[in-house]
Coordinates of C-alpha atoms in Angstrom, one line a residue:
X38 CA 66.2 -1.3 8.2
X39 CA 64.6 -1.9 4.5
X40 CA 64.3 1.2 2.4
X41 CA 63.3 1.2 -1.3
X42 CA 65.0 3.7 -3.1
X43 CA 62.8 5.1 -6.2
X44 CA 63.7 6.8 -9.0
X45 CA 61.1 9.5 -11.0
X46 CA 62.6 10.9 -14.1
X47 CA 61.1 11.5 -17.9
X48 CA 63.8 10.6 -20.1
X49 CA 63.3 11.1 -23.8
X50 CA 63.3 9.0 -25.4
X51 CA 62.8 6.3 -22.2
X52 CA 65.9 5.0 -22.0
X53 CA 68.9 3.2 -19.0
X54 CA 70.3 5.1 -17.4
X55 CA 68.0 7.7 -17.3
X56 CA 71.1 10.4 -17.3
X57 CA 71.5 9.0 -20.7
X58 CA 68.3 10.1 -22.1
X59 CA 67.9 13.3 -19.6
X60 CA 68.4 17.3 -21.0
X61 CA 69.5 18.4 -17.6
X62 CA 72.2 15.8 -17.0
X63 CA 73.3 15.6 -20.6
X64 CA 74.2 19.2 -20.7
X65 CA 76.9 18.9 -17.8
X66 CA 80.2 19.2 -19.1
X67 CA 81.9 15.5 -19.6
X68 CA 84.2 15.4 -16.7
X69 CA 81.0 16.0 -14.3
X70 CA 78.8 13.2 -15.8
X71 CA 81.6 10.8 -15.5
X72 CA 82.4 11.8 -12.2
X73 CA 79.0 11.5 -11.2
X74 CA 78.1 8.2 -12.9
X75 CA 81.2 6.8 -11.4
X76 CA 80.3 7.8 -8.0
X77 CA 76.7 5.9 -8.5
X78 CA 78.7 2.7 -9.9
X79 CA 81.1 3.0 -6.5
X80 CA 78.0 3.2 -4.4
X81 CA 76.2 0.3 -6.1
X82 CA 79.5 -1.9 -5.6
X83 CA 79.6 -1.0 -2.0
X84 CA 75.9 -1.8 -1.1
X85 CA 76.6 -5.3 -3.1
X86 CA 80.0 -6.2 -1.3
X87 CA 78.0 -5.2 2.2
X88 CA 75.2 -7.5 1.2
X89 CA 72.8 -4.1 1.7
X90 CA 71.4 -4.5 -1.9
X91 CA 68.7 -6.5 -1.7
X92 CA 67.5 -6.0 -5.3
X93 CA 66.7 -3.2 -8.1
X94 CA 65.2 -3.1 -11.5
X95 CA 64.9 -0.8 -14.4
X96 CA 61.3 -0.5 -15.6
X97 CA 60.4 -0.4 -19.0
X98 CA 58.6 2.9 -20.7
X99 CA 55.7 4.0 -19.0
X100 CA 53.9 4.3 -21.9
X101 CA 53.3 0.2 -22.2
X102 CA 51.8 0.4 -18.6
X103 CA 48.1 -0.8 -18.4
X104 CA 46.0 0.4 -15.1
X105 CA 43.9 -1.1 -13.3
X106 CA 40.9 1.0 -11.4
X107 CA 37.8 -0.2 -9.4
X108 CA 34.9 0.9 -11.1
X109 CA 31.3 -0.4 -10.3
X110 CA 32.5 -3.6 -8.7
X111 CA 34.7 -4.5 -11.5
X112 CA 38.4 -3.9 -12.5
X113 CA 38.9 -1.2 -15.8
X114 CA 42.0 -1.7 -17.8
X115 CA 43.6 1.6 -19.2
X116 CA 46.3 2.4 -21.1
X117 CA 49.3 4.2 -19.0
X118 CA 50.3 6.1 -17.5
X119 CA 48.7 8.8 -15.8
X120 CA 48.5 11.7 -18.2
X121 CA 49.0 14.1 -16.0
X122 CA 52.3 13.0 -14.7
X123 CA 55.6 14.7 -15.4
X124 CA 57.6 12.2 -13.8
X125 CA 57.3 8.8 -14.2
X126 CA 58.7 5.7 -12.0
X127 CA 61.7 4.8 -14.0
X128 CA 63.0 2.0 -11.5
X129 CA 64.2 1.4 -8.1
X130 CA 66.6 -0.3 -5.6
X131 CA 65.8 -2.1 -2.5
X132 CA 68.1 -2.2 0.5
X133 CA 68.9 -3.0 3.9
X134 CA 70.9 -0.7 5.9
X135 CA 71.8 -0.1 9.5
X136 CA 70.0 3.6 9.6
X137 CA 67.9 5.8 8.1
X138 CA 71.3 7.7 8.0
X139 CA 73.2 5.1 6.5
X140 CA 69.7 5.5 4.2
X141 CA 70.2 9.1 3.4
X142 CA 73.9 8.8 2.9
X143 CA 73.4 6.0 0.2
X144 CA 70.7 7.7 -1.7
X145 CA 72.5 11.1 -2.4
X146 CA 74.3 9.4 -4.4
X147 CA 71.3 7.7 -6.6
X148 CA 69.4 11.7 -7.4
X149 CA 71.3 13.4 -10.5
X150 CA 69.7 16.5 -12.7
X151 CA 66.7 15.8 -14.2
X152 CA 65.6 13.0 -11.5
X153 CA 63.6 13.5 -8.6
X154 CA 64.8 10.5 -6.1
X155 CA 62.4 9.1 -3.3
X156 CA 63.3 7.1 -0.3
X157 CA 60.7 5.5 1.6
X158 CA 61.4 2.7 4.6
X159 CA 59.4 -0.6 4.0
X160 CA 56.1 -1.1 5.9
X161 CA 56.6 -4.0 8.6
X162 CA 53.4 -4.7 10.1

């Protein structure tokens, strides 16, 4: 089963890894943000070695996105990203696991303060 595992956060300044860059994971005491950085980097290993980590990317500060709408029969470039947004997709990971519990069991792992983590199966039509 494909999921894609995405990460929403707001660093400031925009920055990898977002934990870096993020108030709320910052203010942790040392000993928890290593911990909890090692933890991801033991997880990412595993999915590798297992061959369950299909891919993943970092994306680049949402303020350098350009959107694209339908408007009157014709496309309308905007500068990004949505105003309104407090979170912003900072990157993702794409895997392929035996269950949507092997699923939930990798991705607790992946949400940290400051980080709102989504994990969404792939569409197979």
């Amino acid at each position: 089963m494909k999921y894609v595992i995405l990460i929403h956060s707001n660093p400031q300044p925009w920055g990898h890894p977002t934990g870096d860059f993020i108030p709320e994971f910052q203010s942790l005491p040392q000993e928890t943000r290593e911990k909890l950085n090692g933890a991801f980097e033991t997880v990412l290993e595993e999915l590798s070695a297992n061959g369950e980590l299909l891919g993943g990317q970092a994306l680049a500060d949402p303020a350098s996105a350009r959107l694209y709408r339908w408007d009157a029969g014709e496309p309308i470039v905007t500068d990004g990203p949505y105003s309104e947004a407090k979170e912003h997709l900072a990157g993702f990971f794409l895997i392929d696991v035996e269950s949507q519990e092997r699923a939930e069991e990798v991705v607790r792992s992946f949400s940290g303060p400051g980080e709102t983590v989504e994990l969404r199966p792939v569409a197979t039509y």
